[in-house]
GROMACS .gro file of C-alpha atoms in nm:
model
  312
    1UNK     CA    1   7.555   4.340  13.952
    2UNK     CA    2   7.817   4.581  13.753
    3UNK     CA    3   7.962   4.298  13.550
    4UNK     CA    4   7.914   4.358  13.197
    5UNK     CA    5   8.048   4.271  12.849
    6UNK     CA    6   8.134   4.584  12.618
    7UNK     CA    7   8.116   4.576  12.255
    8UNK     CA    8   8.267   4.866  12.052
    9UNK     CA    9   8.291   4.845  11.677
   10UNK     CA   10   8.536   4.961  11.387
   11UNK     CA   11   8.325   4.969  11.065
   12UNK     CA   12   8.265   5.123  10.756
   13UNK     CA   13   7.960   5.361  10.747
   14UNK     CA   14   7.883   5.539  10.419
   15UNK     CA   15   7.563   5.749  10.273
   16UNK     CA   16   7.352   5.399  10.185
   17UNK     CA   17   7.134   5.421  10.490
   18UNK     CA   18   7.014   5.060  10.418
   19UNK     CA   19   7.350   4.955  10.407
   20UNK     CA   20   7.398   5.137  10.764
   21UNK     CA   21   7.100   4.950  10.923
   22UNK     CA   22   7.273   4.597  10.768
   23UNK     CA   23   7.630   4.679  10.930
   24UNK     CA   24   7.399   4.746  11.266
   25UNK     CA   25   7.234   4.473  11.312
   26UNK     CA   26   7.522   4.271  11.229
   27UNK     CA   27   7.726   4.429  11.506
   28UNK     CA   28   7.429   4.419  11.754
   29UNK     CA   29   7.386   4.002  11.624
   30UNK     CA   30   7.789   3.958  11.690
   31UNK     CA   31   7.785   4.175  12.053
   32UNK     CA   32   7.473   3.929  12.166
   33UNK     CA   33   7.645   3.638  12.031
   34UNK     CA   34   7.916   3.763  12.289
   35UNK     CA   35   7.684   3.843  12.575
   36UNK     CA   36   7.738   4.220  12.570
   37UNK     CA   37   7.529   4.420  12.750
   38UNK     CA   38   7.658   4.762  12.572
   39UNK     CA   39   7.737   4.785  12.221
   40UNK     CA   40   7.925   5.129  12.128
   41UNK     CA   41   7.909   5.235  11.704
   42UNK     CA   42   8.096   5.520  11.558
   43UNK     CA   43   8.095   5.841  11.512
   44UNK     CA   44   7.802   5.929  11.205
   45UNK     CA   45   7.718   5.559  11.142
   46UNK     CA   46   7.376   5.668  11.012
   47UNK     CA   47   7.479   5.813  10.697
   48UNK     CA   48   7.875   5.822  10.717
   49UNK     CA   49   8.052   6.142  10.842
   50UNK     CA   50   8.175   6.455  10.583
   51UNK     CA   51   8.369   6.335  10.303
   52UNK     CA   52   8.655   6.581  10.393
   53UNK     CA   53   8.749   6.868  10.644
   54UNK     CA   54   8.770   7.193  10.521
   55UNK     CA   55   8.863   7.516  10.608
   56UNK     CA   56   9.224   7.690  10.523
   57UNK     CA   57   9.314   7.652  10.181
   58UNK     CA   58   9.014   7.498  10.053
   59UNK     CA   59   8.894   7.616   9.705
   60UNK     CA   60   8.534   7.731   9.689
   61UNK     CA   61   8.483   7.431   9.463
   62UNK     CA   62   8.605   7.167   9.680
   63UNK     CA   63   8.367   7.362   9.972
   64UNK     CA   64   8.091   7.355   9.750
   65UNK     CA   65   8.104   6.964   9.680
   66UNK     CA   66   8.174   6.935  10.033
   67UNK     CA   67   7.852   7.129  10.166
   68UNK     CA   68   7.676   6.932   9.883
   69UNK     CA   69   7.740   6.606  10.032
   70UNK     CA   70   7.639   6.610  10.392
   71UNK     CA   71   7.516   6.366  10.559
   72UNK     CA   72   7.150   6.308  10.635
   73UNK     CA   73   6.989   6.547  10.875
   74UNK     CA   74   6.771   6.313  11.154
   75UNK     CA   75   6.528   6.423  11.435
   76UNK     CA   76   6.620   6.291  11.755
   77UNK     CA   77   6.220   6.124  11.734
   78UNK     CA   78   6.211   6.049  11.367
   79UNK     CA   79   6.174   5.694  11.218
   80UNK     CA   80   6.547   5.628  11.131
   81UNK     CA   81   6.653   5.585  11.591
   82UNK     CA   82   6.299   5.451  11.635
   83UNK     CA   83   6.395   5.158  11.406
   84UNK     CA   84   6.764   5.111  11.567
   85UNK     CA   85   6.541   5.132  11.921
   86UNK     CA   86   6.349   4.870  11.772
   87UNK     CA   87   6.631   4.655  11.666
   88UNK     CA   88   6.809   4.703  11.984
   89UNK     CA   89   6.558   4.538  12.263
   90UNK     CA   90   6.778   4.494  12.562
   91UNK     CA   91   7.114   4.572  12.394
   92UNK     CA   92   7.228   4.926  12.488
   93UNK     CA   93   7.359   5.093  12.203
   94UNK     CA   94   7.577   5.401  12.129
   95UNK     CA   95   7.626   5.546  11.790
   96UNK     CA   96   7.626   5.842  11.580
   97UNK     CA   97   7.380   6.055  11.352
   98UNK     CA   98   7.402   6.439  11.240
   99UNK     CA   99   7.080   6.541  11.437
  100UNK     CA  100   6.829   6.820  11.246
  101UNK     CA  101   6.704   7.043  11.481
  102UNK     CA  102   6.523   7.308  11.277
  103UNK     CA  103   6.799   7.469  11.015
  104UNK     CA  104   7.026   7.399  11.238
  105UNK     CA  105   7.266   7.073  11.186
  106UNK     CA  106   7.451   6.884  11.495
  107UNK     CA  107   7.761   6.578  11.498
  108UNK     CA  108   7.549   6.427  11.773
  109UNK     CA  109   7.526   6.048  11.917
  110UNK     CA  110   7.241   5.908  12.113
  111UNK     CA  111   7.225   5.645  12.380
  112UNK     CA  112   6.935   5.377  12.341
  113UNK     CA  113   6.782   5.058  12.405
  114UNK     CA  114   6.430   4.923  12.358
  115UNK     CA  115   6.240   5.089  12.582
  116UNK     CA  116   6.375   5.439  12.392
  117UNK     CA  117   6.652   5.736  12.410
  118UNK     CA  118   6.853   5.665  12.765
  119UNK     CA  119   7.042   6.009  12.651
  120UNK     CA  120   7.132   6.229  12.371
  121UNK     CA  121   7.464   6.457  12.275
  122UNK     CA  122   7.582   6.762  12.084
  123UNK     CA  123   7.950   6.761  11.974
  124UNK     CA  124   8.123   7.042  12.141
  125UNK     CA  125   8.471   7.073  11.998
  126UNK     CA  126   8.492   7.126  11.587
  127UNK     CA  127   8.837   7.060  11.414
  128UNK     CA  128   8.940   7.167  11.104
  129UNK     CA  129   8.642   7.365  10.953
  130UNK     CA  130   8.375   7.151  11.103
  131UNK     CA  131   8.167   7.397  11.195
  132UNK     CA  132   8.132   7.488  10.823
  133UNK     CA  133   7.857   7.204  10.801
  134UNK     CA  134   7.771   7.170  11.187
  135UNK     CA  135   7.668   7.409  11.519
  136UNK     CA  136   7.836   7.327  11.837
  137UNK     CA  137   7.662   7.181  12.117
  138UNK     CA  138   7.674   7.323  12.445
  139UNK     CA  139   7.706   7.104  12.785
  140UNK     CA  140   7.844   6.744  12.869
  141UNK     CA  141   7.585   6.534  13.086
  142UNK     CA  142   7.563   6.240  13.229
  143UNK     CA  143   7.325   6.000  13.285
  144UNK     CA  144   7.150   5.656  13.389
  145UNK     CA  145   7.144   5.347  13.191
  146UNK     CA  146   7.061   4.967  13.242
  147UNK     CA  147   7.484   4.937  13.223
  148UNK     CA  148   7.549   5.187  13.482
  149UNK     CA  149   7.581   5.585  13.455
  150UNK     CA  150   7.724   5.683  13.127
  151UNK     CA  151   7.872   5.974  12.929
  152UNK     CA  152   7.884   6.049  12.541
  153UNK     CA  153   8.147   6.241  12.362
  154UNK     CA  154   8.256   6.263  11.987
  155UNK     CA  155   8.581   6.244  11.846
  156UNK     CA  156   8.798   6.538  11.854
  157UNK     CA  157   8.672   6.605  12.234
  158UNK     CA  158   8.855   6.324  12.330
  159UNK     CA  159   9.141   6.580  12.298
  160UNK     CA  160   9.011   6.809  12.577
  161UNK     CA  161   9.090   6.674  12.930
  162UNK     CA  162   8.764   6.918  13.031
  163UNK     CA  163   8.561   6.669  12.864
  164UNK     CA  164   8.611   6.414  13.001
  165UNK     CA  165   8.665   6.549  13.383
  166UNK     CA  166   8.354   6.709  13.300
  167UNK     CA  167   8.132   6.372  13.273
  168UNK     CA  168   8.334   6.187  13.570
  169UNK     CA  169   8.250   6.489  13.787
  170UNK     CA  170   7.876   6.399  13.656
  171UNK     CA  171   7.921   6.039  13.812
  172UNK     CA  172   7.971   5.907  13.483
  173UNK     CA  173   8.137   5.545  13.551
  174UNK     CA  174   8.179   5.474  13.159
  175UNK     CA  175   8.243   5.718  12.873
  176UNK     CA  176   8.163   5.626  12.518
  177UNK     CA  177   8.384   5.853  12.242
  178UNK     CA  178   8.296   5.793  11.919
  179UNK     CA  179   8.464   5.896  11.655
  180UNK     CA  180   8.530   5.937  11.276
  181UNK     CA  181   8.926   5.987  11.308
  182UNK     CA  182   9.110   5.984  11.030
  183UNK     CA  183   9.490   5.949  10.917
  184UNK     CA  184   9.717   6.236  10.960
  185UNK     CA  185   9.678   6.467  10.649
  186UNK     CA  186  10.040   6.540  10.638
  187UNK     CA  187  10.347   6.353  10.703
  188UNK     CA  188  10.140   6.019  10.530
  189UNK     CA  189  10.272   5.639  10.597
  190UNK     CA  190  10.173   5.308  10.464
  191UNK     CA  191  10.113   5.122  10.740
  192UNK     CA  192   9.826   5.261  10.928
  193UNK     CA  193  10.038   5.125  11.297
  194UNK     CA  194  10.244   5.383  11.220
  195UNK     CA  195   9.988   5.682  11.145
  196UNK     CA  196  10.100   5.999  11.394
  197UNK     CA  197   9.730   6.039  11.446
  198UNK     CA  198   9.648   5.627  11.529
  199UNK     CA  199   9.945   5.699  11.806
  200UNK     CA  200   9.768   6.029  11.898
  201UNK     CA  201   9.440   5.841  11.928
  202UNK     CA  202   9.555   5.569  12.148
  203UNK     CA  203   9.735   5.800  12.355
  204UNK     CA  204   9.401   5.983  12.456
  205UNK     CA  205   9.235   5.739  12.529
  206UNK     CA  206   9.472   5.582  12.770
  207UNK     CA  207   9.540   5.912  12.943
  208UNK     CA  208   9.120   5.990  12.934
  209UNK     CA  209   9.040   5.671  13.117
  210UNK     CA  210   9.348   5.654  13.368
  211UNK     CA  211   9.296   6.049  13.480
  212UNK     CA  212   8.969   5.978  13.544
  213UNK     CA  213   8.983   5.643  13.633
  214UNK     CA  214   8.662   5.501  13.411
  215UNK     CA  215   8.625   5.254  13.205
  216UNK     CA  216   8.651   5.394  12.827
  217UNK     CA  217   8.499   5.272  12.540
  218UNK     CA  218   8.634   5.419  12.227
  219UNK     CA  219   8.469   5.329  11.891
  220UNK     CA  220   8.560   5.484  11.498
  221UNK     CA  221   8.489   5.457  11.158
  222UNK     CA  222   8.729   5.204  10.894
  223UNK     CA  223   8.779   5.175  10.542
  224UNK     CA  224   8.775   5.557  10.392
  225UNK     CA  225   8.575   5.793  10.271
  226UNK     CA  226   8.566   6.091  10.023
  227UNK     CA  227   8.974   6.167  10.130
  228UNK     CA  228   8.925   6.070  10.451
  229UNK     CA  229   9.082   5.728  10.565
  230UNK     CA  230   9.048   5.595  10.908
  231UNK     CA  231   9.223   5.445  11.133
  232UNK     CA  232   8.998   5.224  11.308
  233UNK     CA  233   9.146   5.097  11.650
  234UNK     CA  234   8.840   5.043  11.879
  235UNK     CA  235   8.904   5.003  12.227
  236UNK     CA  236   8.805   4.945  12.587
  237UNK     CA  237   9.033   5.093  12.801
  238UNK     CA  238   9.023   5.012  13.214
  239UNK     CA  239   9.011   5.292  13.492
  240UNK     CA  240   9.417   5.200  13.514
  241UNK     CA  241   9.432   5.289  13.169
  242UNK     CA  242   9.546   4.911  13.035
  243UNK     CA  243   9.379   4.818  12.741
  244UNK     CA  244   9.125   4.551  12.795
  245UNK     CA  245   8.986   4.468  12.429
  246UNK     CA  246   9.149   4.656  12.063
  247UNK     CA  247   9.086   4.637  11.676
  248UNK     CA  248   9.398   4.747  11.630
  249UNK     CA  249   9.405   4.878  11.264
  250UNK     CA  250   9.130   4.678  11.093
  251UNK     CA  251   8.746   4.658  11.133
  252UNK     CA  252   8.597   4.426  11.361
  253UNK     CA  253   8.445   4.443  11.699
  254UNK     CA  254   8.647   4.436  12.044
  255UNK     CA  255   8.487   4.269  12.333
  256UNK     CA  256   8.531   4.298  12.684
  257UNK     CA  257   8.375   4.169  13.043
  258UNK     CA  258   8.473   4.435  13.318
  259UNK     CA  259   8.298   4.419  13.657
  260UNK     CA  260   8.294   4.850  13.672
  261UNK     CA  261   8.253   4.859  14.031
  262UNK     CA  262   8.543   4.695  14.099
  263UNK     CA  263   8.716   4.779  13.816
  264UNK     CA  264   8.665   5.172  13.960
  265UNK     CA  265   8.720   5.043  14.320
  266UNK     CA  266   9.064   4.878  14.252
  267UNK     CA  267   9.161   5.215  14.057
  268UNK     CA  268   9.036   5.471  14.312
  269UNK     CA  269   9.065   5.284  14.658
  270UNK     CA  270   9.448   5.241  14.668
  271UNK     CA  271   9.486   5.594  14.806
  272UNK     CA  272   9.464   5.765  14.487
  273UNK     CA  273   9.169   5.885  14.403
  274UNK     CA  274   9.192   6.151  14.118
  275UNK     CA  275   8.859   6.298  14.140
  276UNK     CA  276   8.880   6.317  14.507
  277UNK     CA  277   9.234   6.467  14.500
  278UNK     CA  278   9.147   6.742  14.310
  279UNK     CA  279   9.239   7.077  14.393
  280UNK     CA  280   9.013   7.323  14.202
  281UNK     CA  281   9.070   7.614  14.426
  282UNK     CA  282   9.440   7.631  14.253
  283UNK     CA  283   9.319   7.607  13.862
  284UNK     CA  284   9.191   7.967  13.862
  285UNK     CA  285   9.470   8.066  13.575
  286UNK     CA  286   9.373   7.765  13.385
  287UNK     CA  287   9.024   7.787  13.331
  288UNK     CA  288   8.808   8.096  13.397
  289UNK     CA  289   8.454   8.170  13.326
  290UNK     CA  290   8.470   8.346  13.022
  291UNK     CA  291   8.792   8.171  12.845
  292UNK     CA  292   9.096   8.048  12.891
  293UNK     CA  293   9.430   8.232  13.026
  294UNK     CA  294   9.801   8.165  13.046
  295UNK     CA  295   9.992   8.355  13.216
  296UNK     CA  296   9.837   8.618  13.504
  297UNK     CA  297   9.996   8.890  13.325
  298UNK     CA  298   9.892   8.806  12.960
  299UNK     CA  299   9.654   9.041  12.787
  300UNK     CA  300   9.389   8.731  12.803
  301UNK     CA  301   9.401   8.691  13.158
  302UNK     CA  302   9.329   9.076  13.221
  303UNK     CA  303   9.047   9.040  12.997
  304UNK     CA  304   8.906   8.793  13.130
  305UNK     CA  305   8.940   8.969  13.503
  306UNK     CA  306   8.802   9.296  13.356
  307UNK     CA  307   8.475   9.094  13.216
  308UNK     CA  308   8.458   8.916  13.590
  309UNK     CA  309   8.484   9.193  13.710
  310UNK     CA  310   8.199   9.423  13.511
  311UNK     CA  311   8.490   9.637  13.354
  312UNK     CA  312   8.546   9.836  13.634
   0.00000   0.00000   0.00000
């Protein structure tokens, strides 16, 4: 059976980690109050995201505070996910963490239920001095879960139509983004409805889940923190990119019941089949293996020939 109710969450995540494991189990009681089979948290929900993006003009004392406020650093087998795997049983859940591997420091989000870790991921794309406090990760993968096969991606990747193509081409059926996305930095309004990056938000995920036809389940941060204020808007979004369950602007949880199989069937069967349609053999300026080009005669493009080519 591929029927299933989705659960994705806007809510306020800070550096209290007790106060993290509260707001979670109250969204996991309110998704199986709702049935839901899949609950999706935001971005850095165990021990809130950075409490500003740097890079550019930033003093050294506003990177200093920064650096000296980062968010917990969690191994992907310590105590902190074996506790949300305990609170979980049969619930799937997505969410967040900055994952310690050694020195190193990771934006990552983990897939789990009861029985453990269905799948783990490493940010790839950094905005706006990001990788000051985090490394990159390095692949998008898909993989099998009680809900169907599922892909993870953070935030700004949503962005990146790669991404995305990336895990549907990796059978992914639904794609979880989380995110911590805040209001625009410049340009500021009032009302958050009429935020340029809310309308930039919704707009990718729409385009994400209709290009790919998948079911997308967006989740993100409210309230503020440090300067950041976000924009919550939570979504599920079907494979014809019409948005089944929203937010909007304030926290809460959105709730939907989509049979995926048919859901993806109605979308792809009716001669239009995106991923099938594809025709790679012409993208060659677009994406090569060592970068990206424009134009065949830009300077990029013959550097990226003379590297395919061993320089010669």
């Amino acid at each position: 059976m591929s029927e299933h109710t989705i659960s994705v969450a806007a809510a306020e995540f800070g550096r209290d980690m007790d106060a993290c494991y509260r707001t979670i189990e109250a969204l996991m009681t309110q998704a199986r109050e709702r049935g839901s089979s899949l609950l999706v948290l935001p971005e850095a929900c165990l021990g809130g995201y950075l409490p500003s993006l740097g890079g550019g003009g930033e003093s050294e004392e506003a990177k200093q505070r920064r650096l000296s406020s980062l968010p917990p650093a969690l191994e992907l087998d310590g105590p902190e996910l074996r506790r949300i795997i305990a609170m979980a049983g049969d619930l799937v859940v997505t969410l967040g963490f900055c994952e310690a591997d050694g020195t190193a420091r990771y934006n990552a989000a983990v897939t789990l239920h009861g029985d453990g870790i269905l799948g783990s991921y490493r940010k790839v794309h950094q905005p706006l001095g990001e990788n000051l406090c985090y490394s990159a990760g390095s692949e998008y993968r898909a993989f099998d879960t009680p809900v169907g096969r599922l892909g993870m991606q953070i935030c700004y990747d949503k962005a990146f139509p790669e991404a995305a193509r990336s895990l549907a081409l990796d059978g992914a059926r639904i794609i979880t983004s989380l995110s911590a996305w805040p209001t625009a930095r410049t340009a500021t309004v009032e009302r958050l409805e009429d935020d340029r990056w809310k309308q930039r938000f919704d707009i990718y995920d729409r385009a994400r889940a209709v290009e790919n036809q998948v079911v997308w389940v967006a989740s993100n941060q409210a309230g503020s923190f440090g300067s950041l204020r976000f924009v919550c808007s939570a979504k599920v979004v079907g494979p014809g990119g019409e948005v089944l369950a929203d937010t909007g602007v304030v926290p809460g949880l959105a709730t939907a019941t989509v049979d995926v199989d048919a859901a993806l069937e109605q979308a792809r069967g009716g001669g239009m089949y995106n991923l099938r349609d594809r025709r790679p053999e012409l993208y060659h300026r677009v994406v090569q293996r060592h970068g990206v080009v424009g134009r065949p005669d830009s300077p990029e493009a013959e550097l990226v020939a003379s590297a395919n080519t061993g320089g010669q």
